[in-house]
Amino acid sequence: MTAEILAPTPDSIARAAALIRDGALVAFPTETVYGLGGDATNDRAVARIFEAKGRPQFNPLIAHVTDAAAAQAHVVWSETAERLAAHFWPGPLSLVLPRRAGCAVSLLCSAGLDTLAVRAPAHPVAQALLRAADRPVAAPSANRSGTVSPTRAEHVAPALGDGVALVLDGGPCPVGVESTVVDLTMPKPTLLRPGGATREAIEALIGKLVLGPAIGTPGALHAPGQLESHYAPSLPVRLAATSVSADEGLLAFGADAPRGAALTLNLSPAGDLAEAAANLFAMLRVLDQPGIASIAVMPIPDRGLGLAINDRLRRAAAPRP
Ligand code: TXA
Ligand code: MG
């Protein structure tokens, strides 16, 4: 049985919220990617998320909340957290903070750590769902662990099947790459995952970030979730391609795409990184098709959203387990 896909209306959102309160899983749009949501305070619901995704239990989940006030019920807030949340929330930034004593969020969501990642998403459907559910919602990207993240409702169901009760269809996700994850429990704020909030914008607000081990040093496996192969299509991925062969699919960027690929899709002919991020996962899925031997990707500048795009592409190209 595949999950029902519904347009977001007051009725469907109320139904989705009731399912979440009952411990079932609902896929919903956020501005970054579709999330697979469950009641973060319910151990069984959180366990179901890990099961549906085939996700390793040591990789913690983000608890989604409506706003900073709601986050503060679960984590120990700080001045830096306040400054970041005031600027970026609701939006594509997740903050890792110490769990508060008596925190109602399931320890499974933290994968047994004494920290919790919290994020207030900006998407109006996500906000409406969180308000209606009236509790924190644990939500990883709504894909099987290790595969390409979903940026359209129709990407969700085929991969998760019975694991998801309902999919709310909010159309394409406008940002297209996951939230930036910043760990505020380290001696200095540490960038664990580049994402929709740019490193430059964060550093303008709170100063230099320490770069997490997986950022810039391929092969490192340190913090949870810093798994090297991830976001992977089934075809091999070749990076920094400046030429292409006839059996390759080309993921192009900018005006000067080499000719001759079996199929070419351009992330942004104008070289716009926001447009490229929004197209990234959907285009990888289209190129990942029979008749193509591998996917070649043109170089993408390593600034702004390019940092997140290159992080995802590096992992898509990493040796598979
Ligand atoms: O944009 C997003 O963040 C999407 C949407 C649905 O909100 N969610 C998402 O979740 O990408 P997920 O589970 O695919 O990625 C969460 C990342 C993982 O890299 C995980 O290791 C990290 O956040 N994370 C979560 N809790 C953490 C914690 N307590 N300490 C360190 N890293 C944590
Ligand atoms: Mg994910």
Coordinates of C-alpha atoms and ligand atoms in Angstrom, one line a residue:
M1 CA 0.0 0.0 0.0
T2 CA 1.4 3.4 -0.9
A3 CA 0.6 6.4 1.2
E4 CA -2.1 8.9 0.3
I5 CA -0.8 12.2 -1.1
L6 CA -3.0 15.2 -0.1
A7 CA -2.9 18.8 -1.0
P8 CA -2.4 20.9 2.2
T9 CA -5.8 22.2 3.4
P10 CA -7.0 22.9 6.9
D11 CA -8.6 19.4 6.8
S12 CA -5.6 17.5 5.6
I13 CA -3.3 19.3 8.0
A14 CA -5.7 18.5 10.9
R15 CA -5.7 14.8 9.8
A16 CA -1.9 14.8 9.5
A17 CA -1.6 16.3 13.0
A18 CA -4.0 13.7 14.4
L19 CA -1.9 10.9 12.9
I20 CA 1.2 12.4 14.4
R21 CA -0.4 12.6 17.8
D22 CA -1.4 8.9 17.4
G23 CA 2.2 7.9 16.8
A24 CA 2.0 7.5 13.0
L25 CA 4.4 9.0 10.5
V26 CA 3.5 11.8 8.1
A27 CA 5.7 13.3 5.3
F28 CA 5.5 17.0 5.0
P29 CA 7.1 19.8 3.0
T30 CA 9.7 22.1 4.6
E31 CA 11.6 24.8 2.7
T32 CA 14.6 22.6 2.5
V33 CA 13.4 19.0 1.7
Y34 CA 10.4 16.8 2.6
G35 CA 10.6 15.5 6.2
L36 CA 9.3 12.2 7.6
G37 CA 7.6 13.5 10.8
G38 CA 6.7 11.7 14.0
D39 CA 5.9 12.8 17.5
A40 CA 9.3 13.6 19.0
T41 CA 8.0 12.8 22.5
N42 CA 6.9 9.3 21.6
D43 CA 9.6 6.6 21.7
R44 CA 7.7 4.3 19.4
A45 CA 7.0 6.9 16.8
V46 CA 10.7 7.9 16.8
A47 CA 11.7 4.2 16.5
R48 CA 9.3 3.9 13.6
I49 CA 11.2 6.7 11.8
F50 CA 14.5 4.9 12.1
E51 CA 12.8 1.8 10.8
A52 CA 11.1 3.4 7.9
K53 CA 14.3 5.1 6.7
G54 CA 16.6 2.1 7.4
R55 CA 18.6 4.7 9.4
P56 CA 21.5 3.7 11.7
Q57 CA 20.3 4.2 15.3
F58 CA 23.4 6.2 16.2
N59 CA 22.5 9.0 13.8
P60 CA 20.3 11.5 15.8
L61 CA 17.2 13.4 14.4
I62 CA 16.2 17.0 14.3
A63 CA 13.3 18.1 16.5
H64 CA 11.1 20.6 14.6
V65 CA 9.4 23.3 16.6
T66 CA 7.3 26.4 15.7
D67 CA 9.8 29.0 17.1
A68 CA 12.6 29.8 19.6
A69 CA 10.2 29.9 22.6
A70 CA 9.1 26.3 21.8
A71 CA 12.7 25.2 21.4
Q72 CA 13.6 26.5 24.8
A73 CA 11.3 24.0 26.4
H74 CA 13.6 21.2 25.3
V75 CA 17.2 22.6 25.1
V76 CA 19.5 24.8 27.2
W77 CA 19.4 28.1 25.3
S78 CA 22.3 30.4 25.0
E79 CA 23.1 33.9 23.8
T80 CA 24.6 32.5 20.5
A81 CA 21.5 30.4 20.0
E82 CA 19.3 33.5 20.5
R83 CA 21.3 35.5 18.0
L84 CA 21.1 32.8 15.4
A85 CA 17.5 32.0 15.9
A86 CA 16.5 35.7 15.9
H87 CA 18.1 36.0 12.5
F88 CA 17.5 32.7 10.8
W89 CA 14.3 31.3 12.3
P90 CA 12.0 30.2 10.9
G91 CA 14.4 28.9 8.4
P92 CA 17.0 26.4 7.2
L93 CA 19.2 26.3 10.3
S94 CA 19.4 23.5 12.9
L95 CA 21.0 24.2 16.3
V96 CA 22.6 21.5 18.4
L97 CA 22.2 22.3 22.1
P98 CA 22.3 20.5 25.4
R99 CA 19.1 18.7 26.3
R100 CA 17.3 20.3 29.2
A101 CA 16.8 18.3 32.4
G102 CA 13.5 16.5 32.0
C103 CA 13.4 17.2 28.3
A104 CA 10.2 15.6 26.9
V105 CA 11.8 14.7 23.6
S106 CA 12.6 11.0 23.2
L107 CA 16.2 10.0 23.9
L108 CA 16.1 8.0 20.7
C109 CA 15.8 11.3 18.8
S110 CA 19.1 12.3 20.3
A111 CA 20.5 8.8 19.6
G112 CA 21.4 8.6 23.3
L113 CA 23.5 11.8 23.3
D114 CA 22.9 14.5 25.8
T115 CA 22.3 17.0 23.0
L116 CA 19.4 17.8 20.7
A117 CA 19.2 19.4 17.3
V118 CA 16.2 21.9 17.1
R119 CA 14.9 23.8 14.1
A120 CA 11.9 26.0 13.3
P121 CA 11.1 25.5 9.6
A122 CA 9.8 28.3 7.5
H123 CA 7.5 26.4 5.2
P124 CA 3.9 27.5 5.9
V125 CA 2.6 23.9 5.7
A126 CA 5.3 22.7 8.2
Q127 CA 4.4 25.6 10.5
A128 CA 0.7 24.8 10.3
L129 CA 1.4 21.1 11.0
L130 CA 3.6 21.9 14.0
R131 CA 0.9 24.2 15.5
A132 CA -1.8 21.6 14.9
A133 CA 0.2 18.7 16.4
D134 CA 1.1 20.9 19.3
R135 CA 4.3 19.1 20.1
P136 CA 7.9 18.8 18.7
V137 CA 8.1 16.7 15.5
A138 CA 11.1 14.6 14.8
A139 CA 11.8 14.7 11.1
P140 CA 14.7 13.4 9.0
S141 CA 14.6 13.8 5.3
A142 CA 11.8 11.5 3.9
N143 CA 14.1 9.2 2.0
R144 CA 15.8 5.8 2.6
S145 CA 19.0 6.4 4.5
G146 CA 21.9 7.2 2.2
T147 CA 19.8 8.0 -0.9
V148 CA 18.9 11.3 -2.6
S149 CA 16.7 13.5 -0.4
P150 CA 13.1 14.3 -1.6
T151 CA 12.3 17.8 -2.8
R152 CA 8.9 16.8 -4.3
A153 CA 5.9 15.0 -2.7
E154 CA 6.1 12.2 -5.4
H155 CA 9.7 11.4 -4.4
V156 CA 8.5 10.3 -0.9
A157 CA 6.1 7.3 -1.1
P158 CA 8.0 4.9 -3.4
A159 CA 10.9 4.8 -1.0
L160 CA 9.1 4.6 2.3
G161 CA 6.1 2.6 1.4
D162 CA 4.1 1.5 4.4
G163 CA 6.3 3.5 6.8
V164 CA 4.4 6.7 6.0
A165 CA 0.6 7.2 6.6
L166 CA 0.1 10.4 4.7
V167 CA 2.1 12.7 2.5
L168 CA 1.2 16.4 2.4
D169 CA 2.0 17.8 -1.0
G170 CA 3.4 21.3 -0.8
G171 CA 5.0 21.3 -4.2
P172 CA 8.7 21.7 -4.8
C173 CA 10.9 22.7 -1.8
P174 CA 12.1 26.2 -2.5
V175 CA 15.6 25.8 -0.9
G176 CA 16.3 22.3 -2.0
V177 CA 19.2 21.3 0.3
E178 CA 18.9 20.4 3.9
S179 CA 19.3 22.8 6.8
T180 CA 22.7 23.9 8.0
V181 CA 23.6 22.1 11.3
V182 CA 25.6 24.2 13.8
D183 CA 26.7 22.6 17.0
L184 CA 26.7 25.0 19.9
T185 CA 27.8 22.5 22.5
M186 CA 31.4 22.6 21.5
P187 CA 33.9 25.2 22.9
K188 CA 33.4 27.1 19.6
P189 CA 30.3 27.0 17.3
T190 CA 31.0 24.2 14.9
L191 CA 29.5 23.7 11.4
L192 CA 28.5 20.0 11.3
R193 CA 26.7 20.2 7.9
P194 CA 26.6 23.0 5.4
G195 CA 23.1 23.7 4.2
G196 CA 20.4 26.3 3.4
A197 CA 21.8 29.0 5.7
T198 CA 25.1 30.0 4.3
R199 CA 28.3 29.8 6.3
E200 CA 29.0 33.4 5.3
A201 CA 25.7 34.7 6.7
I202 CA 26.2 32.7 10.0
E203 CA 29.8 34.0 10.4
A204 CA 28.7 37.6 9.8
L205 CA 26.5 37.2 12.8
I206 CA 28.6 35.1 15.3
G207 CA 32.2 35.1 13.9
K208 CA 34.2 32.2 12.5
L209 CA 32.8 28.7 12.6
V210 CA 34.9 25.7 13.3
L211 CA 34.5 23.3 10.4
G212 CA 33.2 19.8 11.3
P213 CA 35.5 16.9 10.5
A214 CA 33.5 15.8 7.4
I215 CA 33.6 19.3 5.8
G216 CA 36.7 19.6 3.7
T217 CA 38.3 16.4 4.9
P218 CA 36.6 13.5 3.0
G219 CA 36.9 10.2 4.7
A220 CA 36.5 11.6 8.3
L221 CA 33.8 10.0 10.3
H222 CA 33.5 11.7 13.6
A223 CA 30.3 13.3 14.7
P224 CA 27.1 11.3 14.2
G225 CA 25.6 11.7 10.8
Q226 CA 29.0 12.5 9.2
L227 CA 28.7 9.4 7.1
E228 CA 30.7 9.7 4.0
S229 CA 28.6 8.0 1.3
H230 CA 25.1 9.7 1.4
Y231 CA 22.7 11.4 -0.9
A232 CA 23.7 8.8 -3.5
P233 CA 21.9 8.0 -6.7
S234 CA 22.3 4.4 -7.9
L235 CA 24.7 5.4 -10.7
P236 CA 28.3 6.4 -10.1
V237 CA 29.0 10.1 -9.8
R238 CA 32.0 11.9 -11.3
L239 CA 32.8 15.4 -10.0
A240 CA 34.5 18.5 -11.5
A241 CA 33.8 17.3 -15.0
T242 CA 34.9 19.7 -17.8
S243 CA 34.2 17.2 -20.6
V244 CA 31.7 14.4 -21.0
S245 CA 31.3 11.1 -22.8
A246 CA 28.3 9.9 -24.8
D247 CA 27.2 7.4 -22.2
E248 CA 27.2 9.9 -19.3
G249 CA 24.4 12.1 -18.0
L250 CA 25.7 15.6 -17.4
L251 CA 24.6 17.8 -14.5
A252 CA 25.7 21.1 -15.8
F253 CA 26.1 24.5 -14.1
G254 CA 26.5 27.9 -15.9
A255 CA 26.5 28.8 -19.6
D256 CA 29.5 26.7 -20.8
A257 CA 28.3 23.1 -20.6
P258 CA 30.3 20.7 -22.7
R259 CA 28.3 19.0 -25.4
G260 CA 27.8 15.3 -26.2
A261 CA 26.3 13.8 -23.1
A262 CA 23.5 11.2 -23.3
L263 CA 21.3 13.7 -21.4
T264 CA 22.2 17.1 -20.0
L265 CA 20.3 18.9 -17.2
N266 CA 21.5 22.4 -16.1
L267 CA 21.3 23.3 -12.4
S268 CA 21.4 26.9 -13.4
P269 CA 22.3 28.2 -16.8
A270 CA 22.7 31.6 -15.3
G271 CA 25.1 30.3 -12.7
D272 CA 22.8 31.1 -9.8
L273 CA 23.6 29.0 -6.7
A274 CA 20.1 29.3 -5.1
E275 CA 18.5 28.0 -8.3
A276 CA 21.1 25.3 -8.5
A277 CA 20.4 24.1 -4.9
A278 CA 16.6 24.1 -5.6
N279 CA 17.2 21.8 -8.6
L280 CA 20.0 19.6 -7.3
F281 CA 18.2 16.5 -5.9
A282 CA 15.4 16.4 -8.4
M283 CA 17.9 16.6 -11.3
L284 CA 20.1 13.9 -9.8
R285 CA 17.0 11.7 -9.7
V286 CA 16.2 12.3 -13.4
L287 CA 19.7 11.6 -14.5
D288 CA 19.8 8.4 -12.4
Q289 CA 18.1 6.3 -15.2
P290 CA 18.7 3.2 -17.3
G291 CA 20.7 3.9 -20.5
I292 CA 23.1 6.2 -18.7
A293 CA 26.3 4.7 -17.4
S294 CA 27.3 7.4 -14.9
I295 CA 26.6 11.0 -13.9
A296 CA 29.2 13.7 -14.6
V297 CA 28.9 17.0 -12.6
M298 CA 30.5 20.3 -13.6
P299 CA 32.5 22.2 -11.0
I300 CA 30.4 24.4 -8.7
P301 CA 31.8 27.4 -6.8
D302 CA 32.5 26.6 -3.1
R303 CA 30.8 29.7 -1.7
G304 CA 27.3 30.5 -0.4
L305 CA 24.9 27.7 -1.1
G306 CA 27.7 26.1 -3.2
L307 CA 29.2 24.8 0.0
A308 CA 26.1 22.7 0.7
I309 CA 25.7 21.7 -2.9
N310 CA 29.4 20.5 -3.1
D311 CA 29.0 18.7 0.3
R312 CA 26.0 16.7 -1.1
L313 CA 27.8 16.0 -4.4
R314 CA 31.0 14.8 -2.7
R315 CA 29.0 12.4 -0.6
A316 CA 27.0 11.3 -3.7
A317 CA 30.3 10.5 -5.4
A318 CA 31.9 8.8 -2.3
P319 CA 32.7 5.1 -2.4
R320 CA 29.6 3.2 -1.5
P321 CA 29.5 0.9 1.5
Ligands
TXA1 O1 16.5 20.5 6.4 C1 16.6 19.5 7.2 O2 17.4 19.6 8.1 C2 15.6 18.4 7.0 C3 14.2 18.8 7.1 C4 13.2 17.7 7.1 O3 14.1 19.6 8.3 N1 16.0 17.3 7.9 C5 17.1 16.6 7.8 O4 17.3 15.6 8.8 O5 17.9 16.8 6.9 P1 18.3 14.5 8.7 O6 18.0 13.5 9.8 O7 18.4 13.9 7.3 O8 19.7 15.2 9.0 C6 19.9 15.6 10.3 C7 21.4 15.9 10.5 C8 22.2 14.6 10.5 O9 23.4 14.9 9.9 C9 22.4 14.4 12.0 O10 23.6 13.7 12.3 C10 22.5 15.8 12.6 O11 21.6 16.5 11.8 N2 22.1 15.8 14.0 C11 20.9 15.7 14.5 N3 20.9 15.8 15.9 C12 22.2 15.9 16.2 C13 22.9 16.0 17.5 N4 22.3 16.0 18.6 N5 24.3 16.2 17.4 C14 24.9 16.2 16.2 N6 24.3 16.1 15.0 C15 23.0 16.0 15.0
MG2 MG 18.9 13.1 5.4

